[in-house]
Amino acid sequence: MATLADVARHAGVSTATASRIINGSPKPVADALRTRVLAAVAELKYVPNAHAQMLARSHRSAVGVIVHDVSDPYFAEITRGLQRVATADGRLVIICNSFREPDRELEYIDLLHAHQVAAIVIAGSGYLDPATAARLDDRLRAFEATGGRIAVIGRHEHTGDAVLPDNEQGGYLAGSHLLELGHTEIAVLTGPTPLTTTFDRLKGLQRAARKFGARIPAARIHAADFTRDGGEAVAAQLLAEHPSVTAIAALNDSMAVGTLAALRATPDRRVAVIGFDDMPIARDVTPALTSVRLPLTELGERAMTLALGTAGDAPRVERVKVELIVRQSTWPR
Amino acid sequence: MATLADVARHAGVSTATASRIINGSPKPVADALRTRVLAAVAELKYVPNAHAQMLARSHRSAVGVIVHDVSDPYFAEITRGLQRVATADGRLVIICNSFREPDRELEYIDLLHAHQVAAIVIAGSGYLDPATAARLDDRLRAFEATGGRIAVIGRHEHTGDAVLPDNEQGGYLAGSHLLELGHTEIAVLTGPTPLTTTFDRLKGLQRAARKFGARIPAARIHAADFTRDGGEAVAAQLLAEHPSVTAIAALNDSMAVGTLAALRATPDRRVAVIGFDDMPIARDVTPALTSVRLPLTELGERAMTLALGTAGDAPRVERVKVELIVRQSTWPR
DNA sequence: ACGGTCTAGGAAAGCGCTTACCTAGGGGTT
DNA sequence: AACCCCTAGGTAAGCGCTTTCCTAGACCGT
């Protein structure tokens, strides 16, 4: 492994000069030396050691991203936005998958902290349990205390820079839509119950029901895991248990797609389905999915912009509007 | 920012002792000291500087991954496999998106090299252009020369550890399937032409045609960009230009889904569609997509296993079989 | 020809950590 | 009681780089 010292020796200069030439420092250097050093770099195939660089110029440049799972299209879209902004700013982004496990999330926060990232962006639902939330917050604060910046997407329990989609309002829109179409026997497919996203969307749904003088009973609210297959399994069960249900609200599109699959397996049932997030796949399934749209890529872009911007005095919170996209999967009762 | 020295001072020990305690070194240490140091760590919220650690124990632990685009489901699936294996091995994985630009890929190879990763896994098609391929290979060799390991997924032009899906055979399977169903007017939607994946799949398609004494004319082969929207646009155009076409082979599922969308917009045409990759979405579109299945997650797992395994004497090449999955989007002419 | 002012390049001090090596004291042996 | 050995802990030398500060020579003016 060639080092700066090797290059310098090879070119007959000091490491100081070599470093300056390689990094294009403003200090003027004779052309002859420059040529020799550059030649040495090429010949030795020298690649600077990033760790040594970070250590020497104690200045942070990478940024960290913690998501539940990048291979989930929901997070893939957010990540796309995150990366676009970070890359445009010339930064390396380190992506970590927490797989919705608070402990893993904790571990990654420390890992990113250890790697001296300039900022950490956390996307994905927070945890309802106060103890869990506090534990995470504590590590986040420790990171902030060293000058790191933090931005979160969709976790209102963290007080700091945040981009918050209005999940509650989304739930309300979804519920109102179904109720306005005349559906009264509505079932809900939720995500994991410890997540704030689940909680908020459900809350909006109930608010809509209340407006219509109704209430979705707990028996018709089934928890799944935000995945397509999980959604299909729970939807199948739900369909069997509740013959009178005429509409299902799935709290994300993956589960809505699973629900559509379950429905395909029970051709005798005609049930309206509404999803959440408006992922790209929504328009390609049949029937095309009615969904509450979250501007995922934009969410990512805005969060990264916050994270890379200069630290404000007060935490900046950007609320993001959601929008109902009506397609063919919902119809009047 | 608390450093090891701060912790040591705070606990009244030397940095050596503090380091040993924190890292659980085998060297025995009195319990009293251990307690004091750990208390200091907690109190100062000390997090070790990963860069300094890497530098001091010059031993590589992270691994790098270069894919075209993680938010593309194809790469998301591969990445999932990659991560599973790497994480199980306790390694940080750094994901880089090349967006199919050779220059960016080059840049990332050097960046990962600079970050002293233990291994680099490159997923995604290689480049047909010999000059481009050579340029990349050169940087890869430089990385290998310093003791780094490399594994590639689906680029046969790199001689080293590789996991190679049999794209040519996949093309052959797709072509044979369509021809056996009696389709003769077959059109093809390819990916970007400089990519080896495009080339190989097309080659297999032509081999199948030859077996049936036919040949797919260049006029019926349209290049798109492997995206859903790109596929839809080109498919629409292709449909308009070739009224007699009865089957379309799209060289990946995203474009096949786009083709299905284009077909939905032209209800008078009944055209069979076959995709490639068998992404999760294939079974959820209507008609469910016939596709040539690549075991994407497995591809990732095997590549990472190769990359993390001990360096072999000879390059290890694992060929991966593809499989035709027949669903409802193809039918007899 | 002399002093003064620039300037290009080098010497060396870290950045925060690990670890090989050393030391001092405690305990065992005879 | 003298000796040796072992062990817990400390000292300090790097890991590879950046950057401040310094030096020596070039150049200018008079």
XYZ file of C-alpha atoms (C1' of nucleotides) in Angstrom:
726
model
C 0.000 0.000 0.000
C 1.658 3.189 -1.196
C 1.602 6.072 1.269
C 2.111 9.776 0.891
C 5.650 9.287 2.176
C 6.348 6.817 -0.620
C 5.108 9.277 -3.192
C 7.168 12.077 -1.684
C 10.326 9.988 -1.595
C 9.736 8.799 -5.120
C 9.380 12.355 -6.329
C 12.187 13.687 -4.169
C 10.080 16.152 -2.222
C 8.762 16.420 1.304
C 5.408 14.984 2.314
C 4.216 18.519 2.893
C 4.783 19.440 -0.708
C 3.313 16.208 -1.989
C 0.226 16.718 0.116
C -0.185 20.259 -1.122
C 0.109 19.272 -4.725
C -2.232 16.340 -4.446
C -4.883 18.314 -2.636
C -4.532 21.351 -4.825
C -3.685 23.597 -1.930
C -3.610 27.304 -2.732
C 0.078 27.474 -1.910
C 2.083 27.955 -5.111
C 4.399 25.142 -6.145
C 6.940 24.965 -8.969
C 5.617 23.200 -12.037
C 8.558 20.838 -12.121
C 7.726 19.491 -8.690
C 4.066 19.265 -9.473
C 4.749 17.154 -12.522
C 7.088 14.856 -10.636
C 4.676 14.331 -7.792
C 1.763 13.665 -10.062
C 3.858 11.194 -12.011
C 4.772 9.415 -8.788
C 1.108 9.250 -7.817
C 0.233 7.625 -11.096
C 3.144 5.249 -11.055
C 2.613 4.056 -7.506
C -1.156 4.058 -7.976
C -1.350 6.077 -4.826
C -4.750 6.509 -3.226
C -4.830 8.634 -0.074
C -5.997 6.995 3.121
C -9.329 8.589 3.894
C -9.099 7.729 7.577
C -5.794 9.474 7.975
C -7.205 12.454 6.143
C -10.261 12.651 8.322
C -8.100 12.403 11.368
C -5.667 15.067 10.275
C -8.148 17.635 9.028
C -10.662 16.958 11.725
C -13.485 18.118 9.527
C -16.530 15.990 8.902
C -17.747 15.313 5.433
C -19.741 12.093 5.159
C -23.379 11.895 6.172
C -25.232 8.959 7.616
C -28.705 7.756 6.856
C -30.694 5.337 8.954
C -33.760 3.802 7.379
C -35.799 0.750 8.224
C -34.840 -1.046 5.042
C -33.532 0.440 1.795
C -34.870 -2.400 -0.246
C -38.385 -1.449 0.783
C -39.637 0.803 -2.024
C -40.939 3.314 0.490
C -37.478 3.916 1.867
C -35.868 3.464 -1.496
C -37.774 6.525 -2.708
C -36.850 8.561 0.325
C -33.254 7.463 0.036
C -33.167 8.541 -3.562
C -34.014 12.082 -2.502
C -31.544 11.952 0.339
C -28.746 10.821 -1.929
C -29.480 13.313 -4.627
C -28.968 16.243 -2.291
C -25.997 14.742 -0.484
C -24.205 13.770 -3.650
C -24.796 17.182 -5.169
C -23.007 18.500 -2.120
C -20.109 16.136 -2.725
C -20.672 13.954 0.277
C -20.379 10.262 0.852
C -23.576 8.840 2.251
C -23.540 5.839 4.515
C -26.830 3.979 4.559
C -27.804 1.809 7.498
C -30.819 -0.481 7.784
C -32.334 -0.662 11.213
C -34.951 -3.246 10.237
C -37.248 -1.541 12.709
C -35.219 -2.725 15.662
C -34.537 0.082 18.131
C -31.351 -1.594 19.337
C -29.922 -1.781 15.902
C -30.857 1.840 15.386
C -29.027 2.753 18.546
C -25.995 0.849 17.412
C -25.977 2.637 14.083
C -26.270 6.045 15.655
C -23.116 5.347 17.614
C -21.433 3.841 14.609
C -22.137 6.907 12.513
C -21.100 9.090 15.395
C -17.850 7.149 15.591
C -17.363 7.664 11.898
C -17.546 11.385 12.448
C -20.325 11.987 9.998
C -21.414 15.580 9.619
C -25.056 14.690 9.938
C -27.426 11.829 10.523
C -30.794 11.584 8.845
C -33.237 9.120 10.283
C -36.154 8.121 8.140
C -38.991 6.037 9.301
C -41.397 5.821 12.053
C -40.439 6.518 15.626
C -41.341 4.365 18.592
C -44.358 4.958 20.749
C -42.752 3.479 23.857
C -41.354 6.429 25.827
C -38.432 4.440 27.213
C -37.317 3.394 23.753
C -37.756 6.878 22.372
C -35.783 8.359 25.252
C -32.932 5.933 24.821
C -32.610 6.890 21.174
C -32.945 10.544 21.917
C -30.161 10.334 24.454
C -27.688 8.978 21.881
C -28.849 11.512 19.351
C -28.205 14.309 21.816
C -24.733 12.965 22.502
C -24.045 13.130 18.790
C -25.424 16.631 18.544
C -23.302 17.711 21.489
C -20.187 17.007 19.433
C -21.367 19.289 16.671
C -23.196 16.730 14.573
C -26.445 17.636 12.876
C -29.595 15.574 12.922
C -32.694 15.586 10.802
C -35.534 13.151 11.077
C -38.291 12.247 8.676
C -41.630 11.564 10.236
C -40.844 11.206 13.895
C -42.463 13.940 15.827
C -41.212 12.703 19.192
C -37.765 14.013 18.376
C -37.442 17.705 18.984
C -35.019 18.954 16.377
C -34.900 19.511 12.660
C -37.607 17.415 11.125
C -39.666 16.834 8.032
C -43.058 15.616 9.049
C -45.620 14.192 6.664
C -49.045 14.701 8.087
C -49.943 11.083 8.719
C -52.904 11.898 10.859
C -54.395 14.023 8.122
C -53.666 11.235 5.656
C -55.618 8.810 7.775
C -58.407 11.324 7.897
C -58.463 11.716 4.121
C -58.493 7.965 3.599
C -61.269 7.454 6.108
C -63.377 10.310 4.760
C -63.014 9.018 1.236
C -64.287 5.567 2.153
C -67.096 6.901 4.331
C -68.208 9.366 1.718
C -68.465 6.477 -0.720
C -70.932 4.946 1.708
C -68.755 2.271 3.253
C -69.534 1.699 6.882
C -68.052 -1.694 7.502
C -64.426 -0.663 7.148
C -61.540 -2.829 8.226
C -58.008 -1.607 8.782
C -54.683 -3.262 8.183
C -52.110 -1.534 10.345
C -48.360 -1.716 10.576
C -46.548 -2.749 13.734
C -48.320 -1.135 16.676
C -45.259 0.295 18.447
C -44.680 2.667 15.528
C -45.867 6.237 15.555
C -46.771 6.077 11.871
C -49.281 3.355 12.578
C -50.642 5.277 15.503
C -51.040 8.559 13.621
C -52.652 7.157 10.518
C -55.072 5.162 12.614
C -55.904 8.219 14.635
C -56.806 10.117 11.472
C -58.989 7.263 10.348
C -60.889 7.326 13.631
C -61.280 11.073 13.417
C -62.932 10.641 10.031
C -65.179 7.924 11.443
C -66.178 10.164 14.328
C -67.126 12.873 11.898
C -69.579 10.392 10.420
C -70.754 9.452 13.876
C -69.079 6.090 13.696
C -66.045 4.326 15.083
C -63.896 1.528 13.744
C -64.045 -1.223 16.357
C -60.802 -2.844 17.499
C -62.020 -6.179 16.168
C -61.790 -4.827 12.646
C -58.300 -3.423 13.108
C -55.663 -6.014 12.336
C -51.942 -5.483 12.727
C -49.576 -6.653 10.015
C -45.986 -5.683 9.350
C -46.030 -3.168 6.493
C -44.907 -5.827 3.996
C -46.767 -7.116 0.973
C -46.786 -10.742 2.097
C -47.681 -9.882 5.645
C -50.515 -7.769 4.290
C -51.785 -10.576 2.095
C -51.843 -13.063 4.969
C -53.600 -10.781 7.410
C -56.012 -9.540 4.754
C -56.992 -13.116 3.905
C -57.697 -13.810 7.546
C -59.582 -10.571 7.959
C -61.700 -11.295 4.898
C -62.616 -14.689 6.308
C -63.478 -13.335 9.726
C -65.522 -10.375 8.597
C -67.861 -11.325 5.726
C -69.638 -7.982 5.909
C -66.603 -5.759 5.369
C -66.863 -3.734 2.148
C -63.706 -1.669 2.342
C -60.224 -2.143 3.666
C -57.822 0.639 4.524
C -54.264 -0.595 4.485
C -51.844 1.748 6.210
C -49.311 1.436 3.436
C -49.272 0.470 -0.216
C -47.282 -2.724 0.201
C -49.965 -4.159 2.404
C -52.629 -2.790 0.065
C -51.036 -4.719 -2.780
C -51.057 -7.801 -0.578
C -54.720 -7.163 0.111
C -55.428 -7.012 -3.604
C -53.718 -10.378 -3.943
C -55.833 -11.825 -1.132
C -58.904 -10.469 -2.873
C -57.889 -12.105 -6.138
C -57.935 -15.390 -4.236
C -61.510 -14.787 -3.076
C -63.322 -13.776 -6.269
C -66.707 -13.759 -4.560
C -65.759 -10.751 -2.440
C -65.859 -7.275 -3.886
C -64.035 -5.029 -1.473
C -62.696 -1.527 -1.967
C -59.072 -0.991 -0.980
C -57.197 2.156 -0.154
C -53.472 2.321 0.383
C -51.038 4.793 1.798
C -47.833 6.384 0.444
C -48.617 6.186 -3.280
C -45.587 4.191 -4.182
C -44.795 3.801 -7.879
C -46.369 0.366 -7.946
C -49.780 1.782 -7.017
C -50.628 2.733 -10.572
C -49.514 -0.618 -12.022
C -51.627 -3.022 -10.043
C -55.176 -3.903 -11.003
C -57.314 -2.249 -9.948
C -54.989 0.718 -9.777
C -54.684 1.635 -6.150
C -56.342 4.625 -4.541
C -53.781 5.909 -2.103
C -52.779 8.781 0.139
C -49.766 10.253 -1.510
C -46.623 11.149 0.374
C -44.014 12.947 -1.716
C -41.323 10.468 -0.734
C -38.414 11.703 -2.781
C -39.143 15.255 -1.756
C -39.246 14.184 1.877
C -35.725 12.867 1.476
C -34.501 15.943 -0.315
C -35.874 18.298 2.259
C -34.511 16.343 5.167
C -31.022 16.221 3.699
C -31.191 19.905 2.902
C -32.038 20.603 6.531
C -29.255 18.332 7.703
C -26.651 19.976 5.537
C -27.827 23.523 6.081
C -26.308 25.681 8.728
C -27.504 24.853 12.188
C -30.377 27.096 13.089
C -31.045 28.525 16.508
C -34.438 26.931 16.773
C -35.274 23.483 15.435
C -36.773 23.761 12.004
C -39.830 21.662 11.404
C -41.232 21.308 7.922
C -44.703 19.884 7.699
C -45.500 18.130 4.476
C -48.972 17.899 3.068
C -50.391 14.601 1.951
C -52.823 14.193 -0.897
C -55.527 11.689 -1.773
C -55.023 10.046 -5.155
C -58.190 8.362 -6.279
C -57.795 5.481 -8.699
C -59.830 2.365 -9.413
C -59.567 0.412 -6.196
C -62.266 2.350 -4.382
C -65.889 2.716 -5.390
C -69.267 3.561 -3.857
C -70.782 0.893 -1.730
C -15.858 15.901 21.639
C -14.527 13.586 24.345
C -11.420 11.618 23.445
C -9.832 8.548 24.911
C -7.385 10.794 26.705
C -10.272 12.602 28.383
C -11.729 9.341 29.554
C -8.359 8.126 30.838
C -7.731 11.342 32.710
C -11.205 11.330 34.157
C -10.714 7.796 35.419
C -7.169 8.362 36.531
C -5.591 5.745 34.285
C -3.423 5.762 31.185
C -4.892 5.756 27.714
C -3.485 2.275 27.233
C -5.532 0.901 30.081
C -8.620 2.794 29.027
C -8.293 1.479 25.497
C -7.859 -2.068 26.731
C -10.902 -1.895 28.928
C -13.099 -0.300 26.309
C -12.108 -2.771 23.637
C -12.273 -5.780 25.906
C -8.663 -6.674 25.272
C -7.596 -10.074 26.646
C -5.155 -8.399 28.992
C -6.417 -8.684 32.593
C -7.377 -5.483 34.377
C -8.403 -4.868 37.980
C -12.144 -4.593 38.433
C -11.838 -1.282 40.217
C -10.198 0.323 37.191
C -12.633 -1.263 34.816
C -15.551 0.189 36.735
C -14.001 3.617 36.864
C -13.219 3.699 33.160
C -16.655 2.486 32.157
C -18.186 5.108 34.398
C -16.083 7.780 32.746
C -17.173 6.561 29.315
C -20.806 6.838 30.301
C -20.414 10.181 31.955
C -18.484 11.804 29.134
C -20.645 10.052 26.536
C -17.453 8.921 24.915
C -17.676 7.424 21.448
C -14.383 6.264 19.939
C -13.245 7.908 16.746
C -13.545 5.234 14.101
C -11.022 6.914 11.841
C -8.363 6.942 14.503
C -9.110 3.316 15.237
C -8.850 2.283 11.637
C -5.612 4.111 11.332
C -4.092 2.646 14.451
C -5.096 -0.946 13.937
C -4.544 -0.867 10.217
C -7.070 -3.613 9.655
C -9.932 -3.232 7.255
C -13.449 -3.986 8.290
C -16.029 -2.135 6.223
C -17.083 -3.333 2.803
C -18.177 -1.277 -0.165
C -20.949 -1.939 -2.605
C -21.390 -0.243 -5.941
C -24.722 -0.632 -7.663
C -26.412 1.292 -10.418
C -29.162 2.536 -8.162
C -30.315 1.104 -4.830
C -33.766 2.489 -5.227
C -34.247 0.353 -8.319
C -35.990 -2.795 -7.025
C -33.584 -4.966 -8.976
C -30.614 -3.634 -7.068
C -32.590 -3.315 -3.886
C -33.080 -7.068 -3.895
C -29.424 -7.742 -4.593
C -28.414 -5.262 -1.933
C -30.630 -6.969 0.565
C -28.645 -10.177 0.078
C -25.372 -8.314 0.191
C -26.264 -6.620 3.432
C -27.548 -9.713 5.101
C -24.240 -11.494 4.723
C -22.102 -8.470 5.523
C -24.085 -7.537 8.599
C -24.015 -11.105 9.866
C -20.259 -10.770 9.647
C -20.384 -7.580 11.702
C -19.355 -5.256 8.930
C -20.412 -1.791 7.967
C -21.506 -1.650 4.356
C -21.111 1.475 2.315
C -23.469 1.646 -0.627
C -22.674 3.754 -3.662
C -24.901 4.470 -6.645
C -23.127 4.727 -9.939
C -26.256 5.584 -11.914
C -24.714 3.638 -14.780
C -22.035 6.236 -15.293
C -18.606 4.694 -15.654
C -16.909 7.829 -14.353
C -18.914 7.834 -11.207
C -18.134 4.168 -10.782
C -14.447 4.910 -11.126
C -14.722 7.640 -8.574
C -16.429 5.346 -6.111
C -13.869 2.610 -6.522
C -11.188 5.056 -5.489
C -13.317 6.425 -2.709
C -13.901 2.980 -1.268
C -10.254 2.200 -1.757
C -9.399 5.359 0.151
C -11.738 4.301 2.906
C -9.765 1.112 3.274
C -12.683 -1.185 2.788
C -11.898 -4.874 3.021
C -13.804 -5.643 -0.137
C -15.757 -4.077 -2.947
C -18.748 -5.718 -4.520
C -19.927 -4.341 -7.814
C -23.369 -5.275 -8.925
C -24.794 -4.473 -12.263
C -23.938 -4.729 -15.826
C -20.472 -4.091 -17.118
C -19.594 -1.959 -20.095
C -19.134 -3.303 -23.584
C -16.682 -0.612 -24.601
C -13.208 -2.097 -24.082
C -11.647 1.239 -23.171
C -14.199 1.865 -20.438
C -13.904 -1.677 -19.143
C -10.109 -1.431 -19.071
C -10.166 1.837 -17.196
C -12.351 0.335 -14.517
C -10.316 -2.823 -14.380
C -7.165 -0.833 -13.855
C -8.531 0.849 -10.740
C -9.887 -2.420 -9.480
C -6.465 -4.016 -9.859
C -4.886 -1.172 -7.964
C -7.289 -1.834 -5.138
C -6.580 -5.542 -5.223
C -2.870 -4.872 -5.170
C -3.239 -3.347 -1.727
C -4.902 -6.477 -0.409
C -8.517 -5.536 -1.079
C -10.941 -8.155 -2.302
C -13.316 -7.741 -5.185
C -16.400 -9.596 -6.241
C -18.616 -8.691 -9.128
C -22.144 -9.663 -9.949
C -22.875 -10.215 -13.592
C -19.877 -8.722 -15.314
C -17.981 -11.391 -17.100
C -15.394 -8.994 -18.481
C -13.767 -8.773 -15.072
C -11.531 -11.702 -14.358
C -11.779 -12.313 -10.652
C -14.296 -13.583 -8.157
C -17.676 -13.307 -9.757
C -21.259 -14.406 -9.558
C -22.655 -14.631 -13.041
C -26.318 -15.059 -13.831
C -26.662 -16.704 -17.183
C -28.203 -13.815 -19.057
C -27.651 -15.351 -22.456
C -29.493 -18.488 -21.425
C -32.225 -16.302 -19.976
C -32.639 -14.583 -23.303
C -32.775 -17.969 -24.938
C -35.477 -19.181 -22.567
C -37.551 -16.075 -23.135
C -37.198 -16.305 -26.896
C -37.961 -20.016 -27.010
C -41.036 -19.548 -24.871
C -42.473 -16.907 -27.171
C -41.583 -18.809 -30.329
C -43.006 -22.052 -29.009
C -46.239 -20.225 -28.380
C -46.271 -19.440 -32.069
C -45.242 -15.808 -31.982
C -43.125 -14.821 -34.933
C -43.462 -11.068 -34.939
C -41.546 -10.436 -31.754
C -40.282 -7.029 -30.702
C -37.642 -6.384 -28.095
C -37.244 -3.611 -25.590
C -33.612 -3.477 -24.565
C -31.713 -1.611 -21.898
C -28.918 0.823 -22.706
C -26.822 -0.692 -25.474
C -23.374 -0.176 -23.918
C -24.255 -2.636 -21.162
C -23.233 -6.261 -21.267
C -26.518 -7.353 -19.729
C -28.391 -5.933 -22.692
C -25.975 -7.557 -25.069
C -26.140 -11.003 -23.478
C -29.883 -11.204 -23.117
C -30.331 -10.074 -26.693
C -27.834 -12.642 -27.864
C -29.816 -15.413 -26.174
C -32.987 -14.134 -27.783
C -31.369 -14.290 -31.222
C -30.064 -17.793 -30.556
C -33.613 -18.904 -29.827
C -34.810 -17.228 -33.009
C -32.119 -18.984 -35.033
C -33.219 -22.311 -33.628
C -36.599 -21.558 -35.162
C -34.958 -20.475 -38.363
C -35.783 -16.852 -37.748
C -34.087 -13.666 -36.711
C -35.302 -10.603 -34.873
C -34.628 -7.674 -37.203
C -32.932 -4.575 -35.836
C -36.007 -2.541 -36.677
C -37.952 -4.413 -34.042
C -35.327 -3.965 -31.371
C -35.789 -0.718 -29.478
C -33.477 0.553 -26.782
C -34.911 2.009 -23.589
C -33.274 2.606 -20.253
C -34.352 -0.239 -17.971
C -36.886 2.000 -16.192
C -40.624 1.597 -16.045
C -41.392 4.981 -17.568
C -38.751 4.632 -20.238
C -40.213 1.257 -21.071
C -43.712 2.629 -21.327
C -42.660 5.406 -23.679
C -40.646 3.206 -25.997
C -43.265 0.456 -25.926
C -45.950 2.931 -26.945
C -43.857 4.043 -29.867
C -43.005 0.484 -30.824
C -46.662 -0.523 -30.715
C -47.535 2.320 -33.033
C -44.758 1.540 -35.481
C -45.294 -2.196 -35.667
C -48.992 -3.067 -35.883
C -48.220 -6.710 -36.596
C -46.187 -7.391 -33.473
C -47.859 -10.003 -31.237
C -45.269 -10.351 -28.499
C -42.820 -8.082 -26.768
C -39.788 -9.225 -24.855
C -38.652 -6.584 -22.397
C -35.164 -7.139 -21.101
C -36.186 -6.381 -17.547
C -39.363 -6.357 -15.506
C -39.501 -2.615 -14.965
C -39.774 -2.060 -18.694
C -42.211 -4.965 -18.974
C -44.443 -3.238 -16.448
C -44.150 -0.084 -18.525
C -45.106 -2.103 -21.574
C -48.191 -3.395 -19.801
C -49.123 0.208 -19.066
C -48.660 1.161 -22.716
C -50.847 -1.768 -23.674
C -53.551 -0.661 -21.278
C -53.589 2.610 -23.210
C -54.165 0.755 -26.489
C -57.006 -1.649 -25.669
C -57.328 -2.786 -29.265
C -53.941 -4.497 -29.166
C -53.519 -7.878 -27.563
C -49.802 -8.440 -27.174
C -47.976 -11.007 -25.073
C -45.266 -9.624 -22.801
C -42.353 -11.318 -21.171
C -40.099 -9.687 -18.634
C -36.762 -10.420 -17.090
C -35.558 -10.669 -13.461
C -38.840 -11.708 -11.843
C -38.961 -8.848 -9.445
C -41.545 -9.002 -6.670
C -43.871 -6.750 -8.602
C -44.180 -9.281 -11.441
C -46.865 -11.288 -9.683
C -48.894 -8.226 -8.713
C -49.491 -6.632 -12.078
C -52.305 -7.663 -14.373
C -51.807 -9.816 -16.300
C -49.228 -11.306 -13.937
C -45.919 -11.132 -15.716
C -44.173 -14.089 -17.280
C -40.527 -13.499 -16.535
C -37.087 -15.028 -16.510
C -36.251 -15.343 -12.872
C -32.917 -14.316 -11.448
C -32.460 -15.191 -7.789
C -31.532 -11.638 -6.914
C -31.137 -11.868 -3.166
C -29.133 -15.037 -3.551
C -26.900 -13.318 -6.091
C -26.102 -10.720 -3.470
C -25.515 -13.247 -0.747
C -23.178 -15.324 -2.812
C -21.187 -12.352 -4.020
C -20.700 -11.026 -0.504
C -19.736 -14.478 0.697
C -17.098 -14.631 -1.997
C -15.864 -11.180 -1.134
C -15.551 -11.926 2.548
C -14.152 -15.403 2.157
C -10.439 -16.009 2.193
C -8.759 -15.048 -1.013
C -8.456 -18.068 -3.229
C -5.558 -18.813 -5.506
C -7.688 -18.892 -8.605
C -10.609 -16.543 -9.205
C -13.818 -18.235 -8.217
C -16.661 -17.894 -10.639
C -20.133 -18.995 -9.671
C -22.584 -19.365 -12.482
C -26.177 -18.923 -11.499
C -29.020 -20.579 -13.328
C -32.002 -18.595 -14.477
C -35.488 -19.970 -14.662
C -38.548 -19.202 -16.749
C -41.598 -18.338 -14.658
C -44.721 -18.536 -16.762
C -47.632 -16.423 -15.639
C -50.521 -14.793 -17.453
C -48.845 -12.241 -19.670
C -47.886 -14.716 -22.371
C -50.225 -16.874 -24.412
C -50.318 -18.764 -27.720
C -50.573 -16.644 -30.752
C 27.254 45.772 -2.600
C 24.201 45.601 1.210
C 19.985 45.115 3.718
C 15.140 44.096 3.450
C 11.133 41.629 1.696
C 9.070 37.752 -0.508
C 8.391 33.135 -1.559
C 8.856 28.141 -2.300
C 9.685 24.258 0.187
C 10.739 21.549 4.426
C 10.582 20.215 9.429
C 7.718 18.729 12.743
C 3.756 18.816 15.617
C -0.217 16.898 16.038
C -5.256 14.350 14.840
C -7.106 9.973 18.393
C -6.163 5.648 18.843
C -3.618 0.782 19.512
C -0.034 -2.053 21.072
C 4.768 -3.623 21.667
C 7.622 -3.055 25.106
C 9.021 -1.807 29.662
C 8.759 -1.348 34.782
C 7.736 -1.923 39.423
C 5.989 -4.420 42.798
C 3.859 -8.761 44.780
C 4.253 -13.410 45.522
C 6.379 -17.821 45.294
C 10.341 -20.819 45.994
C 14.301 -22.668 48.329
C 15.899 -13.775 53.559
C 17.370 -13.629 48.996
C 16.097 -14.613 44.516
C 13.332 -14.937 40.483
C 9.164 -14.764 37.964
C 4.924 -13.144 36.915
C 1.555 -9.584 36.215
C -1.002 -5.216 36.102
C -0.339 -0.968 34.348
C 2.200 2.707 32.048
C 5.268 4.723 28.326
C 5.783 5.857 23.907
C 6.116 4.732 19.151
C 3.687 4.707 15.446
C -0.767 4.495 11.816
C -0.882 8.272 7.254
C -2.025 12.536 6.688
C -2.491 18.011 7.141
C -0.851 22.369 8.352
C 1.576 25.720 11.044
C 5.674 27.619 11.439
C 10.256 28.224 9.960
C 14.274 28.672 6.818
C 17.020 29.647 3.016
C 17.509 31.562 -1.020
C 15.861 34.915 -4.805
C 14.916 39.323 -5.836
C 14.359 44.180 -5.258
C 15.753 48.925 -4.087
C 19.151 52.163 -3.028
